[in-house]
Amino acid sequence: MLQGALTAWVNFPVNASPRPLVLPDGDDQIVGSASFGVSSNDQKLAFGEGAIDPPPTLPSTPTEADGYRLITAGQAFRELSAGNGQSLTATRIQTTSVTLGAASFDSDRGPLQLPAWVFTFGGGVTGSQAVLAVAPASTYPIPAPLITQSRLSMFYQAELGSDQRTLTVDTGGAPSGSGPCDARYSLEVASSDTAVAIGVVVQPNPAPSDQACPALAVLTQLTTVLAAPLGARVVINVQAQPVDVTES
């Protein structure tokens, strides 16, 4: 089962510099600054609906920044103003400026500072919103999830130790233990030159017929030591989806 997940990533350019971005949340991410805020509920609705007017002028776009190819400011504005298809307010947001800067976006290696088109607004809107400026050409397309019947459970994040080989996986479910409402947990791991696939094995302990087990989701941490440093390889689950790996 894990071999199929590895096959989905066989073409990942693990030796490329910079490493292609792997973005589980997609390449159209938008994040607000810490000080971003609106002054009314109508403004909140307007942002959700994409009722945003363009800035007076759009800056020119360099070919790349930090080694990544970029989308234009106009493309970024179209993402910002895409909206949810609703029309609940007549309020519109006026964009006052757009500049090329940087912001923190989620990747398979945790939050990264990446090029971003940063938009500011009038009408009492504070702070800014940043649209990821990295073009799809500089990201790696994530394969479609594998639809398979498997006894392996998925997980969504892991921590890489300082030795670059120890991975600690977070999973959740019944408490780990030998009790009647507990479960035994272990990991199955398969590796290739481009990816490391991990599945969680969950073996529930038999529960007495006269005992009802509570529905709990307890955090369980499991550790595996890779034969070689992780390097630029992608950590994936049984469905071939990348997971968030942070370094300790």
PDB file of C-alpha atoms in Angstrom:
ATOM      1  CA  MET A   1       0.000   0.000   0.000  1.00  0.00           C
ATOM      2  CA  LEU A   2       2.792   2.405   0.889  1.00  0.00           C
ATOM      3  CA  GLN A   3       4.628   1.548  -2.323  1.00  0.00           C
ATOM      4  CA  GLY A   4       1.734   3.018  -4.291  1.00  0.00           C
ATOM      5  CA  ALA A   5       2.075   6.245  -2.318  1.00  0.00           C
ATOM      6  CA  LEU A   6       5.810   6.353  -3.064  1.00  0.00           C
ATOM      7  CA  THR A   7       5.156   5.816  -6.769  1.00  0.00           C
ATOM      8  CA  ALA A   8       2.981   8.948  -6.840  1.00  0.00           C
ATOM      9  CA  TRP A   9       6.074  11.005  -5.898  1.00  0.00           C
ATOM     10  CA  VAL A  10       8.677   9.228  -8.019  1.00  0.00           C
ATOM     11  CA  ASN A  11       9.248  12.332 -10.174  1.00  0.00           C
ATOM     12  CA  PHE A  12       9.728  14.806  -7.325  1.00  0.00           C
ATOM     13  CA  PRO A  13      12.970  16.715  -8.122  1.00  0.00           C
ATOM     14  CA  VAL A  14      14.600  16.095  -4.770  1.00  0.00           C
ATOM     15  CA  ASN A  15      17.944  17.573  -5.869  1.00  0.00           C
ATOM     16  CA  ALA A  16      16.552  20.835  -7.295  1.00  0.00           C
ATOM     17  CA  SER A  17      17.702  24.124  -5.773  1.00  0.00           C
ATOM     18  CA  PRO A  18      15.685  25.784  -4.505  1.00  0.00           C
ATOM     19  CA  ARG A  19      13.552  22.809  -3.491  1.00  0.00           C
ATOM     20  CA  PRO A  20      10.191  23.047  -5.294  1.00  0.00           C
ATOM     21  CA  LEU A  21       7.499  24.229  -2.934  1.00  0.00           C
ATOM     22  CA  VAL A  22       5.032  21.623  -1.742  1.00  0.00           C
ATOM     23  CA  LEU A  23       1.901  23.458  -0.618  1.00  0.00           C
ATOM     24  CA  PRO A  24      -0.790  21.221   0.914  1.00  0.00           C
ATOM     25  CA  ASP A  25      -3.133  24.249   1.064  1.00  0.00           C
ATOM     26  CA  GLY A  26      -2.603  25.102  -2.620  1.00  0.00           C
ATOM     27  CA  ASP A  27      -0.771  27.927  -4.366  1.00  0.00           C
ATOM     28  CA  ASP A  28      -3.566  30.495  -3.946  1.00  0.00           C
ATOM     29  CA  GLN A  29      -3.013  31.165  -0.247  1.00  0.00           C
ATOM     30  CA  ILE A  30      -4.021  34.499   1.292  1.00  0.00           C
ATOM     31  CA  VAL A  31      -2.999  35.548   4.806  1.00  0.00           C
ATOM     32  CA  GLY A  32      -3.833  38.627   6.827  1.00  0.00           C
ATOM     33  CA  SER A  33      -1.230  40.539   8.802  1.00  0.00           C
ATOM     34  CA  ALA A  34      -1.345  40.445  12.604  1.00  0.00           C
ATOM     35  CA  SER A  35      -2.926  43.912  12.571  1.00  0.00           C
ATOM     36  CA  PHE A  36      -5.498  43.166   9.857  1.00  0.00           C
ATOM     37  CA  GLY A  37      -9.021  44.112  10.849  1.00  0.00           C
ATOM     38  CA  VAL A  38     -12.293  45.558   9.580  1.00  0.00           C
ATOM     39  CA  SER A  39     -14.455  48.262  11.141  1.00  0.00           C
ATOM     40  CA  SER A  40     -17.875  46.750  10.417  1.00  0.00           C
ATOM     41  CA  ASN A  41     -19.673  43.509   9.681  1.00  0.00           C
ATOM     42  CA  ASP A  42     -20.451  44.817   6.188  1.00  0.00           C
ATOM     43  CA  GLN A  43     -16.729  45.110   5.493  1.00  0.00           C
ATOM     44  CA  LYS A  44     -16.247  41.540   6.712  1.00  0.00           C
ATOM     45  CA  LEU A  45     -18.966  40.389   4.310  1.00  0.00           C
ATOM     46  CA  ALA A  46     -17.441  42.428   1.477  1.00  0.00           C
ATOM     47  CA  PHE A  47     -14.070  40.706   1.873  1.00  0.00           C
ATOM     48  CA  GLY A  48     -15.764  37.315   1.834  1.00  0.00           C
ATOM     49  CA  GLU A  49     -17.721  38.232  -1.297  1.00  0.00           C
ATOM     50  CA  GLY A  50     -14.685  39.628  -3.093  1.00  0.00           C
ATOM     51  CA  ALA A  51     -16.305  43.066  -3.298  1.00  0.00           C
ATOM     52  CA  ILE A  52     -12.899  44.720  -3.552  1.00  0.00           C
ATOM     53  CA  ASP A  53     -11.971  47.513  -5.949  1.00  0.00           C
ATOM     54  CA  PRO A  54      -8.497  47.430  -7.535  1.00  0.00           C
ATOM     55  CA  PRO A  55      -5.720  49.817  -6.523  1.00  0.00           C
ATOM     56  CA  PRO A  56      -5.173  52.986  -8.574  1.00  0.00           C
ATOM     57  CA  THR A  57      -2.132  51.426 -10.253  1.00  0.00           C
ATOM     58  CA  LEU A  58      -0.531  47.998 -10.381  1.00  0.00           C
ATOM     59  CA  PRO A  59       3.245  47.647 -10.056  1.00  0.00           C
ATOM     60  CA  SER A  60       5.347  45.833 -12.619  1.00  0.00           C
ATOM     61  CA  THR A  61       6.357  42.278 -11.802  1.00  0.00           C
ATOM     62  CA  PRO A  62       9.944  41.019 -11.664  1.00  0.00           C
ATOM     63  CA  THR A  63      10.589  37.649 -13.263  1.00  0.00           C
ATOM     64  CA  GLU A  64      11.441  36.027  -9.949  1.00  0.00           C
ATOM     65  CA  ALA A  65      12.211  36.635  -6.282  1.00  0.00           C
ATOM     66  CA  ASP A  66      14.223  34.407  -3.934  1.00  0.00           C
ATOM     67  CA  GLY A  67      14.602  31.947  -6.790  1.00  0.00           C
ATOM     68  CA  TYR A  68      10.844  31.548  -7.365  1.00  0.00           C
ATOM     69  CA  ARG A  69       8.917  32.613 -10.456  1.00  0.00           C
ATOM     70  CA  LEU A  70       6.123  35.073  -9.682  1.00  0.00           C
ATOM     71  CA  ILE A  71       2.530  35.773 -10.610  1.00  0.00           C
ATOM     72  CA  THR A  72       1.667  39.369 -11.503  1.00  0.00           C
ATOM     73  CA  ALA A  73       0.048  41.847  -9.135  1.00  0.00           C
ATOM     74  CA  GLY A  74      -3.046  41.674 -11.340  1.00  0.00           C
ATOM     75  CA  GLN A  75      -3.260  37.908 -10.963  1.00  0.00           C
ATOM     76  CA  ALA A  76      -2.877  38.283  -7.207  1.00  0.00           C
ATOM     77  CA  PHE A  77      -5.699  40.841  -7.106  1.00  0.00           C
ATOM     78  CA  ARG A  78      -7.966  38.451  -9.007  1.00  0.00           C
ATOM     79  CA  GLU A  79      -7.286  35.805  -6.357  1.00  0.00           C
ATOM     80  CA  LEU A  80      -7.949  38.315  -3.586  1.00  0.00           C
ATOM     81  CA  SER A  81     -11.260  39.404  -5.103  1.00  0.00           C
ATOM     82  CA  ALA A  82     -12.492  35.979  -6.239  1.00  0.00           C
ATOM     83  CA  GLY A  83     -15.235  35.939  -3.589  1.00  0.00           C
ATOM     84  CA  ASN A  84     -17.625  33.280  -2.387  1.00  0.00           C
ATOM     85  CA  GLY A  85     -20.419  33.920  -4.877  1.00  0.00           C
ATOM     86  CA  GLN A  86     -22.694  35.589  -2.339  1.00  0.00           C
ATOM     87  CA  SER A  87     -24.073  39.132  -2.411  1.00  0.00           C
ATOM     88  CA  LEU A  88     -25.183  40.147   1.073  1.00  0.00           C
ATOM     89  CA  THR A  89     -23.851  43.705   1.260  1.00  0.00           C
ATOM     90  CA  ALA A  90     -23.534  46.772  -0.962  1.00  0.00           C
ATOM     91  CA  THR A  91     -20.283  47.745   0.753  1.00  0.00           C
ATOM     92  CA  ARG A  92     -17.129  47.687  -1.333  1.00  0.00           C
ATOM     93  CA  ILE A  93     -13.516  47.707  -0.187  1.00  0.00           C
ATOM     94  CA  GLN A  94     -11.094  50.137  -1.821  1.00  0.00           C
ATOM     95  CA  THR A  95      -7.546  48.868  -2.298  1.00  0.00           C
ATOM     96  CA  THR A  96      -5.083  51.684  -1.643  1.00  0.00           C
ATOM     97  CA  SER A  97      -1.757  50.028  -2.493  1.00  0.00           C
ATOM     98  CA  VAL A  98      -0.050  46.820  -3.538  1.00  0.00           C
ATOM     99  CA  THR A  99       3.643  46.077  -3.113  1.00  0.00           C
ATOM    100  CA  LEU A 100       5.859  43.038  -3.492  1.00  0.00           C
ATOM    101  CA  GLY A 101       6.953  41.837  -0.062  1.00  0.00           C
ATOM    102  CA  ALA A 102       6.980  38.609   1.904  1.00  0.00           C
ATOM    103  CA  ALA A 103       4.705  36.727   4.277  1.00  0.00           C
ATOM    104  CA  SER A 104       4.505  33.395   6.067  1.00  0.00           C
ATOM    105  CA  PHE A 105       2.679  30.607   4.222  1.00  0.00           C
ATOM    106  CA  ASP A 106       2.101  26.945   5.078  1.00  0.00           C
ATOM    107  CA  SER A 107       4.185  24.295   3.312  1.00  0.00           C
ATOM    108  CA  ASP A 108       5.058  20.655   3.891  1.00  0.00           C
ATOM    109  CA  ARG A 109       8.085  21.916   5.858  1.00  0.00           C
ATOM    110  CA  GLY A 110       6.082  24.201   8.104  1.00  0.00           C
ATOM    111  CA  PRO A 111       5.612  27.966   7.739  1.00  0.00           C
ATOM    112  CA  LEU A 112       7.934  29.587   5.189  1.00  0.00           C
ATOM    113  CA  GLN A 113       8.630  33.247   4.423  1.00  0.00           C
ATOM    114  CA  LEU A 114       7.767  33.519   0.730  1.00  0.00           C
ATOM    115  CA  PRO A 115       7.295  36.322  -1.818  1.00  0.00           C
ATOM    116  CA  ALA A 116       3.856  37.893  -1.543  1.00  0.00           C
ATOM    117  CA  TRP A 117       1.814  40.693  -3.045  1.00  0.00           C
ATOM    118  CA  VAL A 118       0.801  42.796  -0.042  1.00  0.00           C
ATOM    119  CA  PHE A 119      -2.467  44.763  -0.323  1.00  0.00           C
ATOM    120  CA  THR A 120      -3.617  47.619   1.918  1.00  0.00           C
ATOM    121  CA  PHE A 121      -7.098  49.109   2.051  1.00  0.00           C
ATOM    122  CA  GLY A 122      -9.005  52.274   2.929  1.00  0.00           C
ATOM    123  CA  GLY A 123     -12.246  52.867   4.803  1.00  0.00           C
ATOM    124  CA  GLY A 124     -10.943  51.998   8.240  1.00  0.00           C
ATOM    125  CA  VAL A 125      -9.521  48.591   7.296  1.00  0.00           C
ATOM    126  CA  THR A 126      -6.303  48.126   9.260  1.00  0.00           C
ATOM    127  CA  GLY A 127      -3.262  46.036   8.408  1.00  0.00           C
ATOM    128  CA  SER A 128      -2.885  44.223   5.114  1.00  0.00           C
ATOM    129  CA  GLN A 129      -3.581  41.021   3.243  1.00  0.00           C
ATOM    130  CA  ALA A 130      -0.828  39.079   1.488  1.00  0.00           C
ATOM    131  CA  VAL A 131      -1.390  36.886  -1.568  1.00  0.00           C
ATOM    132  CA  LEU A 132       1.240  34.239  -2.262  1.00  0.00           C
ATOM    133  CA  ALA A 133       3.233  35.559  -5.225  1.00  0.00           C
ATOM    134  CA  VAL A 134       4.951  32.285  -6.158  1.00  0.00           C
ATOM    135  CA  ALA A 135       3.809  31.069  -9.580  1.00  0.00           C
ATOM    136  CA  PRO A 136       2.584  27.482 -10.071  1.00  0.00           C
ATOM    137  CA  ALA A 137       5.735  26.848 -12.132  1.00  0.00           C
ATOM    138  CA  SER A 138       7.745  27.033  -8.890  1.00  0.00           C
ATOM    139  CA  THR A 139       5.516  24.654  -6.940  1.00  0.00           C
ATOM    140  CA  TYR A 140       5.226  20.889  -7.208  1.00  0.00           C
ATOM    141  CA  PRO A 141       1.749  19.595  -8.098  1.00  0.00           C
ATOM    142  CA  ILE A 142       0.379  17.394  -5.340  1.00  0.00           C
ATOM    143  CA  PRO A 143      -0.956  14.061  -6.645  1.00  0.00           C
ATOM    144  CA  ALA A 144      -4.632  13.270  -6.223  1.00  0.00           C
ATOM    145  CA  PRO A 145      -5.307  11.311  -3.019  1.00  0.00           C
ATOM    146  CA  LEU A 146      -5.064   7.567  -3.488  1.00  0.00           C
ATOM    147  CA  ILE A 147      -8.431   5.927  -2.913  1.00  0.00           C
ATOM    148  CA  THR A 148      -7.541   2.561  -1.453  1.00  0.00           C
ATOM    149  CA  GLN A 149      -8.791   0.152   1.167  1.00  0.00           C
ATOM    150  CA  SER A 150      -6.069  -0.006   3.768  1.00  0.00           C
ATOM    151  CA  ARG A 151      -5.671  -1.087   7.360  1.00  0.00           C
ATOM    152  CA  LEU A 152      -3.293   1.833   7.786  1.00  0.00           C
ATOM    153  CA  SER A 153      -4.504   5.076   9.326  1.00  0.00           C
ATOM    154  CA  MET A 154      -3.409   8.523   8.214  1.00  0.00           C
ATOM    155  CA  PHE A 155      -1.623  11.278  10.083  1.00  0.00           C
ATOM    156  CA  TYR A 156      -1.127  14.929   9.238  1.00  0.00           C
ATOM    157  CA  GLN A 157       2.013  16.187  10.948  1.00  0.00           C
ATOM    158  CA  ALA A 158       5.416  15.034  12.135  1.00  0.00           C
ATOM    159  CA  GLU A 159       8.507  16.436  13.835  1.00  0.00           C
ATOM    160  CA  LEU A 160      12.013  15.867  12.519  1.00  0.00           C
ATOM    161  CA  GLY A 161      14.747  15.462  15.119  1.00  0.00           C
ATOM    162  CA  SER A 162      18.070  17.259  15.097  1.00  0.00           C
ATOM    163  CA  ASP A 163      19.751  14.140  13.680  1.00  0.00           C
ATOM    164  CA  GLN A 164      17.614  14.601  10.526  1.00  0.00           C
ATOM    165  CA  ARG A 165      16.596  10.923  10.759  1.00  0.00           C
ATOM    166  CA  THR A 166      14.190  10.669  13.700  1.00  0.00           C
ATOM    167  CA  LEU A 167      10.548  11.358  12.833  1.00  0.00           C
ATOM    168  CA  THR A 168       7.907  11.676  15.546  1.00  0.00           C
ATOM    169  CA  VAL A 169       4.381  11.266  14.204  1.00  0.00           C
ATOM    170  CA  ASP A 170       1.255  12.684  15.864  1.00  0.00           C
ATOM    171  CA  THR A 171      -1.894  10.600  15.613  1.00  0.00           C
ATOM    172  CA  GLY A 172      -5.121  10.434  17.593  1.00  0.00           C
ATOM    173  CA  GLY A 173      -7.689   7.913  18.731  1.00  0.00           C
ATOM    174  CA  ALA A 174      -8.212   5.581  21.666  1.00  0.00           C
ATOM    175  CA  PRO A 175      -5.634   5.872  24.459  1.00  0.00           C
ATOM    176  CA  SER A 176      -2.460   3.890  23.889  1.00  0.00           C
ATOM    177  CA  GLY A 177      -2.250   0.956  26.288  1.00  0.00           C
ATOM    178  CA  SER A 178      -3.318  -2.570  27.181  1.00  0.00           C
ATOM    179  CA  GLY A 179      -6.682  -1.772  28.751  1.00  0.00           C
ATOM    180  CA  PRO A 180     -10.039  -2.906  27.343  1.00  0.00           C
ATOM    181  CA  CYS A 181     -10.735   0.513  25.789  1.00  0.00           C
ATOM    182  CA  ASP A 182      -7.167   1.157  24.701  1.00  0.00           C
ATOM    183  CA  ALA A 183      -5.343   0.448  21.451  1.00  0.00           C
ATOM    184  CA  ARG A 184      -1.854  -0.551  20.377  1.00  0.00           C
ATOM    185  CA  TYR A 185      -0.130   1.714  17.866  1.00  0.00           C
ATOM    186  CA  SER A 186       2.815   1.192  15.548  1.00  0.00           C
ATOM    187  CA  LEU A 187       4.185   2.601  12.294  1.00  0.00           C
ATOM    188  CA  GLU A 188       4.805   1.125   8.881  1.00  0.00           C
ATOM    189  CA  VAL A 189       7.440   3.005   6.878  1.00  0.00           C
ATOM    190  CA  ALA A 190       8.599   2.769   3.269  1.00  0.00           C
ATOM    191  CA  SER A 191      11.246   4.989   1.691  1.00  0.00           C
ATOM    192  CA  SER A 192      12.475   5.929  -1.758  1.00  0.00           C
ATOM    193  CA  ASP A 193      14.938   8.456  -3.147  1.00  0.00           C
ATOM    194  CA  THR A 194      12.170  11.079  -3.307  1.00  0.00           C
ATOM    195  CA  ALA A 195       9.732  10.379  -0.467  1.00  0.00           C
ATOM    196  CA  VAL A 196       9.096   8.681   2.863  1.00  0.00           C
ATOM    197  CA  ALA A 197       5.652   7.078   3.225  1.00  0.00           C
ATOM    198  CA  ILE A 198       4.296   6.376   6.699  1.00  0.00           C
ATOM    199  CA  GLY A 199       1.126   4.652   7.814  1.00  0.00           C
ATOM    200  CA  VAL A 200      -0.212   4.266  11.349  1.00  0.00           C
ATOM    201  CA  VAL A 201      -1.220   0.762  12.430  1.00  0.00           C
ATOM    202  CA  VAL A 202      -4.016   0.805  15.031  1.00  0.00           C
ATOM    203  CA  GLN A 203      -4.969  -2.404  16.839  1.00  0.00           C
ATOM    204  CA  PRO A 204      -7.911  -1.844  19.215  1.00  0.00           C
ATOM    205  CA  ASN A 205      -7.957  -4.056  22.284  1.00  0.00           C
ATOM    206  CA  PRO A 206     -11.094  -6.184  22.770  1.00  0.00           C
ATOM    207  CA  ALA A 207     -13.690  -4.492  24.937  1.00  0.00           C
ATOM    208  CA  PRO A 208     -15.904  -6.513  27.311  1.00  0.00           C
ATOM    209  CA  SER A 209     -19.472  -6.835  26.099  1.00  0.00           C
ATOM    210  CA  ASP A 210     -20.733  -5.205  29.291  1.00  0.00           C
ATOM    211  CA  GLN A 211     -18.485  -2.147  28.993  1.00  0.00           C
ATOM    212  CA  ALA A 212     -19.050   0.879  26.745  1.00  0.00           C
ATOM    213  CA  CYS A 213     -15.854   2.624  25.710  1.00  0.00           C
ATOM    214  CA  PRO A 214     -15.920   6.438  25.624  1.00  0.00           C
ATOM    215  CA  ALA A 215     -15.404   8.106  22.245  1.00  0.00           C
ATOM    216  CA  LEU A 216     -12.022   9.714  22.833  1.00  0.00           C
ATOM    217  CA  ALA A 217      -9.414  11.236  20.542  1.00  0.00           C
ATOM    218  CA  VAL A 218      -6.224  11.109  22.570  1.00  0.00           C
ATOM    219  CA  LEU A 219      -2.937  12.341  21.093  1.00  0.00           C
ATOM    220  CA  THR A 220      -0.422   9.532  20.601  1.00  0.00           C
ATOM    221  CA  GLN A 221       3.143  10.123  19.438  1.00  0.00           C
ATOM    222  CA  LEU A 222       5.056   7.433  17.565  1.00  0.00           C
ATOM    223  CA  THR A 223       8.695   7.543  16.527  1.00  0.00           C
ATOM    224  CA  THR A 224      10.643   5.997  13.675  1.00  0.00           C
ATOM    225  CA  VAL A 225      14.301   6.350  12.721  1.00  0.00           C
ATOM    226  CA  LEU A 226      15.033   6.572   8.995  1.00  0.00           C
ATOM    227  CA  ALA A 227      17.919   4.659   7.473  1.00  0.00           C
ATOM    228  CA  ALA A 228      19.220   7.902   5.933  1.00  0.00           C
ATOM    229  CA  PRO A 229      18.662  11.619   6.631  1.00  0.00           C
ATOM    230  CA  LEU A 230      15.338  12.926   5.348  1.00  0.00           C
ATOM    231  CA  GLY A 231      16.995  15.652   3.274  1.00  0.00           C
ATOM    232  CA  ALA A 232      14.648  17.214   0.726  1.00  0.00           C
ATOM    233  CA  ARG A 233      12.386  14.171   0.474  1.00  0.00           C
ATOM    234  CA  VAL A 234       8.640  14.553   1.003  1.00  0.00           C
ATOM    235  CA  VAL A 235       6.930  12.841   3.947  1.00  0.00           C
ATOM    236  CA  ILE A 236       3.580  11.436   2.829  1.00  0.00           C
ATOM    237  CA  ASN A 237       0.722   9.412   4.278  1.00  0.00           C
ATOM    238  CA  VAL A 238      -0.968   6.299   2.931  1.00  0.00           C
ATOM    239  CA  GLN A 239      -3.023   8.397   0.486  1.00  0.00           C
ATOM    240  CA  ALA A 240       0.167   9.948  -0.958  1.00  0.00           C
ATOM    241  CA  GLN A 241      -0.656  13.320   0.593  1.00  0.00           C
ATOM    242  CA  PRO A 242       2.183  15.439   2.024  1.00  0.00           C
ATOM    243  CA  VAL A 243       2.194  16.034   5.758  1.00  0.00           C
ATOM    244  CA  ASP A 244       3.494  19.007   7.715  1.00  0.00           C
ATOM    245  CA  VAL A 245       7.044  18.322   8.941  1.00  0.00           C
ATOM    246  CA  THR A 246       8.619  20.715  11.419  1.00  0.00           C
ATOM    247  CA  GLU A 247      12.129  20.530  12.858  1.00  0.00           C
ATOM    248  CA  SER A 248      12.789  20.256  16.577  1.00  0.00           C
TER     249      SER A 248
END
